[in-house]
GROMACS .gro file of C-alpha atoms in nm:
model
  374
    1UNK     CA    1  -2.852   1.987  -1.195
    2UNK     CA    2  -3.134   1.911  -1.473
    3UNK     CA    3  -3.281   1.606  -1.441
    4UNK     CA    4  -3.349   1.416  -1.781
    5UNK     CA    5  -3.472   1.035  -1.899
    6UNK     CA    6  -3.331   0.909  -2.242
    7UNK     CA    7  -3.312   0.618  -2.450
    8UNK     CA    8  -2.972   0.497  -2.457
    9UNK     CA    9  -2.871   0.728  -2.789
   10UNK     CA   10  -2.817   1.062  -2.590
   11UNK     CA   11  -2.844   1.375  -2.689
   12UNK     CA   12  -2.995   1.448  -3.051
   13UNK     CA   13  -2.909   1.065  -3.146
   14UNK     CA   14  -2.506   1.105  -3.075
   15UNK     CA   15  -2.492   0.812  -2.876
   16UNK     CA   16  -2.298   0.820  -2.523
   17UNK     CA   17  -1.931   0.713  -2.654
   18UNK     CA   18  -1.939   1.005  -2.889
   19UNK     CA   19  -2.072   1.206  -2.607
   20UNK     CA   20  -1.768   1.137  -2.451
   21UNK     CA   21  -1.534   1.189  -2.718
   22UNK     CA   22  -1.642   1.477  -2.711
   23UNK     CA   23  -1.621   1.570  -2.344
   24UNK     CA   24  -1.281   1.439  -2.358
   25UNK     CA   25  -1.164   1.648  -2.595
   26UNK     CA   26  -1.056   1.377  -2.867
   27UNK     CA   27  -1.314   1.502  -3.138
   28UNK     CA   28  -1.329   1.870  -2.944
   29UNK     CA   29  -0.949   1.912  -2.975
   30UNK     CA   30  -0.794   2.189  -2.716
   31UNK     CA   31  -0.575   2.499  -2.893
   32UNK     CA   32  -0.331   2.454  -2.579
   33UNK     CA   33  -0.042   2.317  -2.466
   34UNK     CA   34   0.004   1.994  -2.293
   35UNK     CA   35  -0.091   2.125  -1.902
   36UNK     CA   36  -0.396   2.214  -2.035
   37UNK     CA   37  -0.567   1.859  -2.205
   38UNK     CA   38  -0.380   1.733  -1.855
   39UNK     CA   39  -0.592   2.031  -1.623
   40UNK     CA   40  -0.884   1.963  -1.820
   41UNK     CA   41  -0.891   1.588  -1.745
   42UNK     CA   42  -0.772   1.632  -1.415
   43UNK     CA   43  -0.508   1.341  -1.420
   44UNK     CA   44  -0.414   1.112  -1.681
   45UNK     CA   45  -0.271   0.782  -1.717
   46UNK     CA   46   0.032   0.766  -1.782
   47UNK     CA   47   0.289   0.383  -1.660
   48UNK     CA   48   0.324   0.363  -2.028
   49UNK     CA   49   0.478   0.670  -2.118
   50UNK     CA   50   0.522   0.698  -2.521
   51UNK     CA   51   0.136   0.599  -2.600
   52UNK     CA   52   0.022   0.838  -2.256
   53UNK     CA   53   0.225   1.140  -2.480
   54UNK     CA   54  -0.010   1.038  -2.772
   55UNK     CA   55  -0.319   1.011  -2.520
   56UNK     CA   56  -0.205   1.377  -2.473
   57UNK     CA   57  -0.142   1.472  -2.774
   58UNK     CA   58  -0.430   1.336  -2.973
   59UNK     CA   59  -0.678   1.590  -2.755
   60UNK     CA   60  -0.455   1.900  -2.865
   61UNK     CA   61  -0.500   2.069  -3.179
   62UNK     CA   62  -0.103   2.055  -3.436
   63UNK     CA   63   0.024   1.820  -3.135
   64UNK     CA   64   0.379   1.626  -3.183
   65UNK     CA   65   0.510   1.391  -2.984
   66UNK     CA   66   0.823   1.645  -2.965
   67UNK     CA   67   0.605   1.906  -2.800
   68UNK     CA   68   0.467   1.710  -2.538
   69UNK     CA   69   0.835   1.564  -2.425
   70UNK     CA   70   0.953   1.903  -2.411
   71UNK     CA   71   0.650   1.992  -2.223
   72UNK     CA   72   0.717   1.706  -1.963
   73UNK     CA   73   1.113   1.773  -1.940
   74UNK     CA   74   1.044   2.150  -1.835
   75UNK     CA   75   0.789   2.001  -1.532
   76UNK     CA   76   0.465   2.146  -1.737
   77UNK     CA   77   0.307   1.829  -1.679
   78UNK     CA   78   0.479   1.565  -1.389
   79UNK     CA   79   0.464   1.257  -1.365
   80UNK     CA   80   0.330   1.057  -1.019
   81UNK     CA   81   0.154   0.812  -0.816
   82UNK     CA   82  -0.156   0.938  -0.744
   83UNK     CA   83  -0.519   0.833  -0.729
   84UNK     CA   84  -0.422   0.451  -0.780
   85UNK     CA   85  -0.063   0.258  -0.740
   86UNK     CA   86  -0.005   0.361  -1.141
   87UNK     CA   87   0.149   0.650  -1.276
   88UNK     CA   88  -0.021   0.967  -1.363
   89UNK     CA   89   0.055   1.292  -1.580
   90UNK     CA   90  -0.076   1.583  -1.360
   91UNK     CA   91  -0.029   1.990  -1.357
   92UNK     CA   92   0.226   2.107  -1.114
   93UNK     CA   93  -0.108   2.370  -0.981
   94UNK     CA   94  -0.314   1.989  -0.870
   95UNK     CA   95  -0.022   1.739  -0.760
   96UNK     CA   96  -0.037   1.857  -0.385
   97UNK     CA   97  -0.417   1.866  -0.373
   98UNK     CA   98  -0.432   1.534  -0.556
   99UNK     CA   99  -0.208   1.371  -0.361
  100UNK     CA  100  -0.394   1.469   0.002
  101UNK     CA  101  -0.701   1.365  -0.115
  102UNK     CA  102  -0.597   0.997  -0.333
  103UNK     CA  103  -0.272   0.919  -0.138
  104UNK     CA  104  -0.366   0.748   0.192
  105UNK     CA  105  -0.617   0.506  -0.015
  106UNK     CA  106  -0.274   0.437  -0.229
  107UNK     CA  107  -0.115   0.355   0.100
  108UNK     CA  108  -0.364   0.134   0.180
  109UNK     CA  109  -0.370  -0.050  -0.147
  110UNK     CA  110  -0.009  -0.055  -0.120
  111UNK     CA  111  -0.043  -0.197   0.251
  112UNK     CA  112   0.060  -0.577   0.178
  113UNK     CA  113   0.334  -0.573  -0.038
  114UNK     CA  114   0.547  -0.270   0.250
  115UNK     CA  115   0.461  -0.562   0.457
  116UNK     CA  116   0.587  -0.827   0.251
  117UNK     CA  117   0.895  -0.602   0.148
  118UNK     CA  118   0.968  -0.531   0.520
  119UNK     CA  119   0.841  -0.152   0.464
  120UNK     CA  120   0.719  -0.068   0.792
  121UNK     CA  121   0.660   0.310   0.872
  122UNK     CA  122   0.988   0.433   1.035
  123UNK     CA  123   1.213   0.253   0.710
  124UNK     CA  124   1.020   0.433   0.480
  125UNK     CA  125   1.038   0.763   0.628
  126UNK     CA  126   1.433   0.700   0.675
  127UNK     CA  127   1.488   0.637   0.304
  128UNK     CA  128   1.256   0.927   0.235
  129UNK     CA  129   1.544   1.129   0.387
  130UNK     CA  130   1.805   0.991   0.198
  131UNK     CA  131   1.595   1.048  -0.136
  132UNK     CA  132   1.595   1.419  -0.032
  133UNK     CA  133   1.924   1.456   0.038
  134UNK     CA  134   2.044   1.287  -0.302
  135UNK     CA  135   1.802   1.531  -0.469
  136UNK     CA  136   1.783   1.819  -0.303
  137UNK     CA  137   1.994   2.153  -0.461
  138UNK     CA  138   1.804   2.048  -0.832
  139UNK     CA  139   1.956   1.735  -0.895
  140UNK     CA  140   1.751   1.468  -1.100
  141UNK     CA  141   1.888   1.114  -1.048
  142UNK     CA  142   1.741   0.756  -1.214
  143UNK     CA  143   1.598   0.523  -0.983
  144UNK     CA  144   1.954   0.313  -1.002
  145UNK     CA  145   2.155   0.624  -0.873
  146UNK     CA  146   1.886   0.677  -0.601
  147UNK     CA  147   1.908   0.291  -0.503
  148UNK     CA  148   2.285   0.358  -0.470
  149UNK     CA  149   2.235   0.612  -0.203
  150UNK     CA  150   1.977   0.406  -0.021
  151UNK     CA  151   2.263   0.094  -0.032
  152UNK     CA  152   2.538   0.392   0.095
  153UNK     CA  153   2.372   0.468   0.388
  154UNK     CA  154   2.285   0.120   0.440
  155UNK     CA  155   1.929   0.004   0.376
  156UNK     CA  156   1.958  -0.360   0.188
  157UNK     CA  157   1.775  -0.363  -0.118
  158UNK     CA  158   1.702  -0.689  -0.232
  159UNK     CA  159   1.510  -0.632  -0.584
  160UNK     CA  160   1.350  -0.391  -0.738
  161UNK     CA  161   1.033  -0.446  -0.641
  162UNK     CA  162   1.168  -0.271  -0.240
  163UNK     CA  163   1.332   0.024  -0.432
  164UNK     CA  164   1.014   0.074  -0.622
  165UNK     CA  165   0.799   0.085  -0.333
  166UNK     CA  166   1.010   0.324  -0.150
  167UNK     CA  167   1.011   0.541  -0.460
  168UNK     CA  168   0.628   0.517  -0.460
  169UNK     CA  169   0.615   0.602  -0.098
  170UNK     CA  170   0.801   0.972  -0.135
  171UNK     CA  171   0.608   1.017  -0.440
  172UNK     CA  172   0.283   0.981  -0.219
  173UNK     CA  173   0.396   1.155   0.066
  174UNK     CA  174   0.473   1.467  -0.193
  175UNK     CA  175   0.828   1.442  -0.180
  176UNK     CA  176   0.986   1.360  -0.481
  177UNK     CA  177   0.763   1.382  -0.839
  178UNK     CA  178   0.976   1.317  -1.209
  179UNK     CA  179   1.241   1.505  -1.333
  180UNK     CA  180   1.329   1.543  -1.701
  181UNK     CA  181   1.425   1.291  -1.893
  182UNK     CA  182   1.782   1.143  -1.947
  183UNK     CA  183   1.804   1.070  -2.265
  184UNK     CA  184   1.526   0.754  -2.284
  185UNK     CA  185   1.620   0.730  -1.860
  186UNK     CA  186   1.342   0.917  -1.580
  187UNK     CA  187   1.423   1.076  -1.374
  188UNK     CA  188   1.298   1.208  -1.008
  189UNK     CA  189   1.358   1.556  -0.837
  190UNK     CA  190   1.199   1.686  -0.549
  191UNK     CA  191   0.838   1.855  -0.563
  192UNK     CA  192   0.937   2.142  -0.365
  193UNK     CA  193   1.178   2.234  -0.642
  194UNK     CA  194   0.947   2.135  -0.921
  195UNK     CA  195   0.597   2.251  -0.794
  196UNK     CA  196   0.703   2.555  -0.530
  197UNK     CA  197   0.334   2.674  -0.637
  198UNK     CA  198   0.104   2.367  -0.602
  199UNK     CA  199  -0.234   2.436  -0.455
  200UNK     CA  200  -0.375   2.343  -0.148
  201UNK     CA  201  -0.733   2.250  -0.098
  202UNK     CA  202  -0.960   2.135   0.194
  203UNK     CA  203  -1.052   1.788   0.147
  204UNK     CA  204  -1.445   1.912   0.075
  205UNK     CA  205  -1.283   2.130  -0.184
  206UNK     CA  206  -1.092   1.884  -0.320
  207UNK     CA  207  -1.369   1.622  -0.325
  208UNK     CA  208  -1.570   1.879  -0.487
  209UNK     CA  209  -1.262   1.965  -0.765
  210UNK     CA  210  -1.166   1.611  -0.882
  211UNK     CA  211  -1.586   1.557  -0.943
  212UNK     CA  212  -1.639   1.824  -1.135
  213UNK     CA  213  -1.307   1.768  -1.331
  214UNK     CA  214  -1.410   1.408  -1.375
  215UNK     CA  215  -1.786   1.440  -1.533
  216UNK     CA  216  -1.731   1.786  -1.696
  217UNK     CA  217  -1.462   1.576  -1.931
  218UNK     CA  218  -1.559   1.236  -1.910
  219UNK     CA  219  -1.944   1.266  -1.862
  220UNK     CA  220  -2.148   1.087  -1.937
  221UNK     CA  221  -2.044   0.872  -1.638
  222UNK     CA  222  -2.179   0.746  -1.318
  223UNK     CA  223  -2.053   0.733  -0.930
  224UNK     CA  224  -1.889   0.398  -0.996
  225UNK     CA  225  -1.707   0.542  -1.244
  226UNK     CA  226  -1.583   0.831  -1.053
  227UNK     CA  227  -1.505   0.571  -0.760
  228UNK     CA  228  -1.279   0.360  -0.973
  229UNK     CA  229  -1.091   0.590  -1.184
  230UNK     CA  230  -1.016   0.823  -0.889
  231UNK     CA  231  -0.984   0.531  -0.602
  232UNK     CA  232  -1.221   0.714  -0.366
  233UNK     CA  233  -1.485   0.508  -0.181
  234UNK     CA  234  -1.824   0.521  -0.349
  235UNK     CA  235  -1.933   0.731  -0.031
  236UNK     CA  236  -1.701   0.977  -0.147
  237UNK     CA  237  -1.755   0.985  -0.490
  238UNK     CA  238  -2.117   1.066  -0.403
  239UNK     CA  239  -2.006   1.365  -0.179
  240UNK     CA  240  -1.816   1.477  -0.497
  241UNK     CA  241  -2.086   1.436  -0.720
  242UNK     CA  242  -2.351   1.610  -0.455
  243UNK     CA  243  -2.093   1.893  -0.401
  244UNK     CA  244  -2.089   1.995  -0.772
  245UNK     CA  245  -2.432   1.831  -0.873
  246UNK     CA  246  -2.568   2.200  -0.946
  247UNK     CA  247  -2.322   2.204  -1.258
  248UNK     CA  248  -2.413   1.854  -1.396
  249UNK     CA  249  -2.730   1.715  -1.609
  250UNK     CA  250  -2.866   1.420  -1.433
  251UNK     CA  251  -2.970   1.173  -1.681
  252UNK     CA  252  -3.145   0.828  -1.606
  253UNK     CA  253  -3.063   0.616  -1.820
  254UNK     CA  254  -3.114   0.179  -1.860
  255UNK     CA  255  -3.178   0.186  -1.504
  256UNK     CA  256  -2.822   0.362  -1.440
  257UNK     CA  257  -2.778   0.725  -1.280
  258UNK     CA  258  -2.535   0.943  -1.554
  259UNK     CA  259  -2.392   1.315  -1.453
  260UNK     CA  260  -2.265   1.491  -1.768
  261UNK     CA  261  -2.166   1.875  -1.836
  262UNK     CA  262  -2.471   2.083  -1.835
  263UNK     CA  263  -2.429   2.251  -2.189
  264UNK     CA  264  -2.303   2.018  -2.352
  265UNK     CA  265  -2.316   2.034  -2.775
  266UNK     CA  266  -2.167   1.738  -2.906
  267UNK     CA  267  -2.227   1.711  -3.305
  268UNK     CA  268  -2.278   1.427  -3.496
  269UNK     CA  269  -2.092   1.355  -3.760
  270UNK     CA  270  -2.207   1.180  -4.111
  271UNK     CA  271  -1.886   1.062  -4.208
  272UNK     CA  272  -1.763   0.782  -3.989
  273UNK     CA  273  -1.517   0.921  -3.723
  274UNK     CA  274  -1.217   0.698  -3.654
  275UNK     CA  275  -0.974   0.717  -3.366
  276UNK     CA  276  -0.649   0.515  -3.269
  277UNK     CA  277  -0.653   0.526  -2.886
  278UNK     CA  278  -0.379   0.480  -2.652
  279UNK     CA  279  -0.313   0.228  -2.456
  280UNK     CA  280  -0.464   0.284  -2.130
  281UNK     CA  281  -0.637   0.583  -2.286
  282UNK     CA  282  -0.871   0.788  -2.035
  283UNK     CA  283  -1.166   0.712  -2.267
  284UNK     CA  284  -1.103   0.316  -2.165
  285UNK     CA  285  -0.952   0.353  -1.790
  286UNK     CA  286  -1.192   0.620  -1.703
  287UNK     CA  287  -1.464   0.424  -1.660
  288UNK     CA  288  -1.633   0.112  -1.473
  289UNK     CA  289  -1.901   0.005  -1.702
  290UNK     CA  290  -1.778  -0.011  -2.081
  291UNK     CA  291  -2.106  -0.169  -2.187
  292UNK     CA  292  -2.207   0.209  -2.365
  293UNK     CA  293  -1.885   0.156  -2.608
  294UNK     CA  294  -1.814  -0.204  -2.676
  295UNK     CA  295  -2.035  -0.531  -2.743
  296UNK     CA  296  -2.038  -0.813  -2.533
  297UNK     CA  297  -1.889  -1.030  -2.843
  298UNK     CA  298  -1.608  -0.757  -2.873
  299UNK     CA  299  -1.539  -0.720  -2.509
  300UNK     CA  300  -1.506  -1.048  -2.409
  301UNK     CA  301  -1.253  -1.112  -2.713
  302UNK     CA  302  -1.066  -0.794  -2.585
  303UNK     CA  303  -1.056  -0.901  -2.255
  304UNK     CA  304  -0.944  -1.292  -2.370
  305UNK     CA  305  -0.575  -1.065  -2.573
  306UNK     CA  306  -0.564  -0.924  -2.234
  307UNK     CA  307  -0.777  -0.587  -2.239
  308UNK     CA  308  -0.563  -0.374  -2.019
  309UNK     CA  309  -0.285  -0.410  -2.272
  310UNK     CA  310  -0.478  -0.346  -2.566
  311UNK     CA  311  -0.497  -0.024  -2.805
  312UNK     CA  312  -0.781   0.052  -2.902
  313UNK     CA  313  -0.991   0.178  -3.242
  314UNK     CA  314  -1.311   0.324  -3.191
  315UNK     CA  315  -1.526   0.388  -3.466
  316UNK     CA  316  -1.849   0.655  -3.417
  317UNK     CA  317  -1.803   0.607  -3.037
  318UNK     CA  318  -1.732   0.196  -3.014
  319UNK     CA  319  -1.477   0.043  -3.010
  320UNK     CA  320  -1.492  -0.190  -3.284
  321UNK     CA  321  -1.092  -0.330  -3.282
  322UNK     CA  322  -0.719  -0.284  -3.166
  323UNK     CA  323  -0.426  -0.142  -3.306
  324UNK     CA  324  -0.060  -0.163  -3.292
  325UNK     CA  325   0.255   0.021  -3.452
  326UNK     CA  326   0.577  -0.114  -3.553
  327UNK     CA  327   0.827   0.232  -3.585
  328UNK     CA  328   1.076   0.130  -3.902
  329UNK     CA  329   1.374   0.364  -4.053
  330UNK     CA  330   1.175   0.473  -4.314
  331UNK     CA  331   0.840   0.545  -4.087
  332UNK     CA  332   0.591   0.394  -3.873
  333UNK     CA  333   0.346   0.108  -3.966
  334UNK     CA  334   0.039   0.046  -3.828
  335UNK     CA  335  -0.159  -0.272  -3.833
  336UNK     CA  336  -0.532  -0.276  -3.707
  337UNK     CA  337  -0.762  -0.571  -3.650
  338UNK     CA  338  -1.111  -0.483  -3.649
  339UNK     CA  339  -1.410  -0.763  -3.527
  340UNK     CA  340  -1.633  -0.714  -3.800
  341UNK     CA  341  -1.632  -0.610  -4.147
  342UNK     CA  342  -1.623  -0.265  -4.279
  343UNK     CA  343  -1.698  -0.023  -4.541
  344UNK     CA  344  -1.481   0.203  -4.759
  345UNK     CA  345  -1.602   0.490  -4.608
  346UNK     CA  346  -1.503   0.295  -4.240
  347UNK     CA  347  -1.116   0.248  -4.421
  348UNK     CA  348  -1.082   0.579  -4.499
  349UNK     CA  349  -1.179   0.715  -4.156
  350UNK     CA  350  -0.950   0.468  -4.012
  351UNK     CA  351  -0.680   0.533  -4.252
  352UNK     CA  352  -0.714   0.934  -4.166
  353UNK     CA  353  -0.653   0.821  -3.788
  354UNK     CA  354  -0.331   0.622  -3.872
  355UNK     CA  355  -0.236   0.941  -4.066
  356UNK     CA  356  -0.289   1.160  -3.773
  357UNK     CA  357  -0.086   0.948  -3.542
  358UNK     CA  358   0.244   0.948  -3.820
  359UNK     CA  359   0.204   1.327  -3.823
  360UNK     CA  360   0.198   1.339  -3.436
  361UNK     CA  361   0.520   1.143  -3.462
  362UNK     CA  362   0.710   1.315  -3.764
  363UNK     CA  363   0.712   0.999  -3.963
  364UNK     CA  364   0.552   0.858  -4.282
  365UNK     CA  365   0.273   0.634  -4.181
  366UNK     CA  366   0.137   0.315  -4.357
  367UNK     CA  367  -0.174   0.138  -4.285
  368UNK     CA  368  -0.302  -0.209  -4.284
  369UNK     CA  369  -0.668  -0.341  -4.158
  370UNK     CA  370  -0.721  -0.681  -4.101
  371UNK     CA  371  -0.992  -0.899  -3.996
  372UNK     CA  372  -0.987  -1.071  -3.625
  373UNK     CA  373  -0.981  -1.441  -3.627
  374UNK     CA  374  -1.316  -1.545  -3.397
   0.00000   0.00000   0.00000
């Protein structure tokens, strides 16, 4: 790819988080359905499942949370473990190729607690037969019906901490993926019956896919970054990266190496930009090294709430606060805390955010901003 040395601003003085709000899709919206923001990003987290709609949803242009359920009940987008022991939305096209290429570092990852469950190999292949039989036919049972027919043929399970890992294990091994929803229950079904046209790749090709997905919509990023959001060894994040390197601009930048889309056209904006991110949001658990989009100050505070847990409000590319909602009868209010203080012109791009999010949801939406305590 092009080879390039910049300050730290980026490209025409849009600095590197709005770079990648861009590359994300969040200020680029797609005019799509839900596979596609999920295709574009390659994976997407998803263990918290109402805000990982929104993460969806707030990258598509006229999204509603609606939408993107009935998306996920008609197996548009699944729902699996796959790159690291967490849930991800993926496209029923990349869950086989996703899963050969992430799953055995999963297994290892997941190596202590089998052990501590009393997991070993041949148990967790038997109850990976007695998921499939439950299943098969297009039957979509909760995890509590499937623990009933691991108890009915037998197999003692103590707490749910066994059950989940068994669950985990035939999602790896690409047996059984989610099923619609129940009402507010999951549900799992088979993947043969819910992805009978999954891809298969090569491990090279595969390598080579999940790089180029990764910096063409999170650039710009760097090898660590790639190694911890995908779980691959930093060796093989470099093979990725080398593989696809020919359709990336190389940029060296405060002594790190960053691969972004060649082409890219970000704008910037003179109004102040405002976005409520999810929890867990791709633009947060997508990378290694934050340091581009929060200050030391505001990261360690984030990190003292617990920063995992925390939405997120990002402001011209930094995140300058969290956010949470409180759904009500007569709508959904929103209370942000920011770190600093802000302008009008900051309110109003915040309170246009909040507004987005109560359209995405079908409810009247009010507003509060607050200042942090130190």
């Amino acid at each position: 790819g092009c080879t390039h040395t910049r300050r730290r601003s980026g490209v025409s003085g849009v600095n590197i988080g709005q770079r990648r709000l861009h590359n994300q899709r969040i200020t680029a919206p797609i005019d799509g359905g839900p596979a596609d923001v999920v295709a574009w990003l390659g994976a997407v987290q998803a263990q918290d499942y109402e805000p990982a709609k929104w993460g969806v949803g707030m990258r598509l242009k006229g999204a509603t949370d609606a939408a993107i359920e009935r998306a996920f009940n008609a197996g548009e987008i699944l729902r699996t473990h796959v790159l690291r022991p967490t849930w991800h939305f993926v496209t029923p096209s990349d869950i086989r190729w996703l899963l050969a290429l992430t799953a055995p570092r999963v297994h290892g990852a997941n190596g202590p607690i089998y052990r501590r469950t009393g997991l070993d190999e041949a148990l967790l292949q038997r109850t990976t037969t007695i998921l499939v039989q439950a299943l098969q036919g297009g039957h979509y049972l909760t995890r509590n019906e499937l623990r009933a027919a691991v108890i009915d043929a037998g197999i003692a399970v103590d707490d749910g901490l066994r059950m989940a890992y068994m669950v985990m294990y035939a999602e790896l091994e690409g047996v059984v993926c989610s099923g619609p929803r129940r009402g507010k229950q999951f549900t799992y079904a088979l993947l043969d019956e819910r992805a009978p046209a999954a891809t298969t790749l090569g491990r090279h090709e595969a390598l080579a896919e999940l790089a180029g997905r990764f910096f063409i919509s999170r650039g710009p990023a760097t090898v660590h970054d790639f190694s911890r959001w995908s779980g691959l060894t930093v060796k093989d994040a470099r093979r990725g990266v080398e593989a696809v390197g020919a359709t990336l601009r190389r940029e060296d930048v405060d002594g790190r190496t960053l691969w972004s889309p060649l082409g890219e056209r970000p704008r910037e904006s003179a109004a102040p930009r405002a976005h409520l991110l999810s929890v867990y949001d791709e633009t947060i658990s997508g990378y290694k090294d934050r340091s581009d989009v929060i200050s030391e100050p505001d990261a360690g505070r984030l990190q003292a709430l617990g920063n995992a847990l925390q939405a997120v409000v990002v402001l011209d590319g930094r995140i300058v606060g969290t956010w949470r909602r409180e759904v009500r009868k007569d709508g959904v209010a929103i209370e942000v805390k920011l770190s600093a203080r802000w302008s009008e012109a900051d309110a109003l791009a915040i309170e246009a955010a909040a507004q987005r999010y109560g359209e995405f949801l079908g409810l009247r939406c009010t507003v509060s901003i607050i200042l942090e305590e130190p």
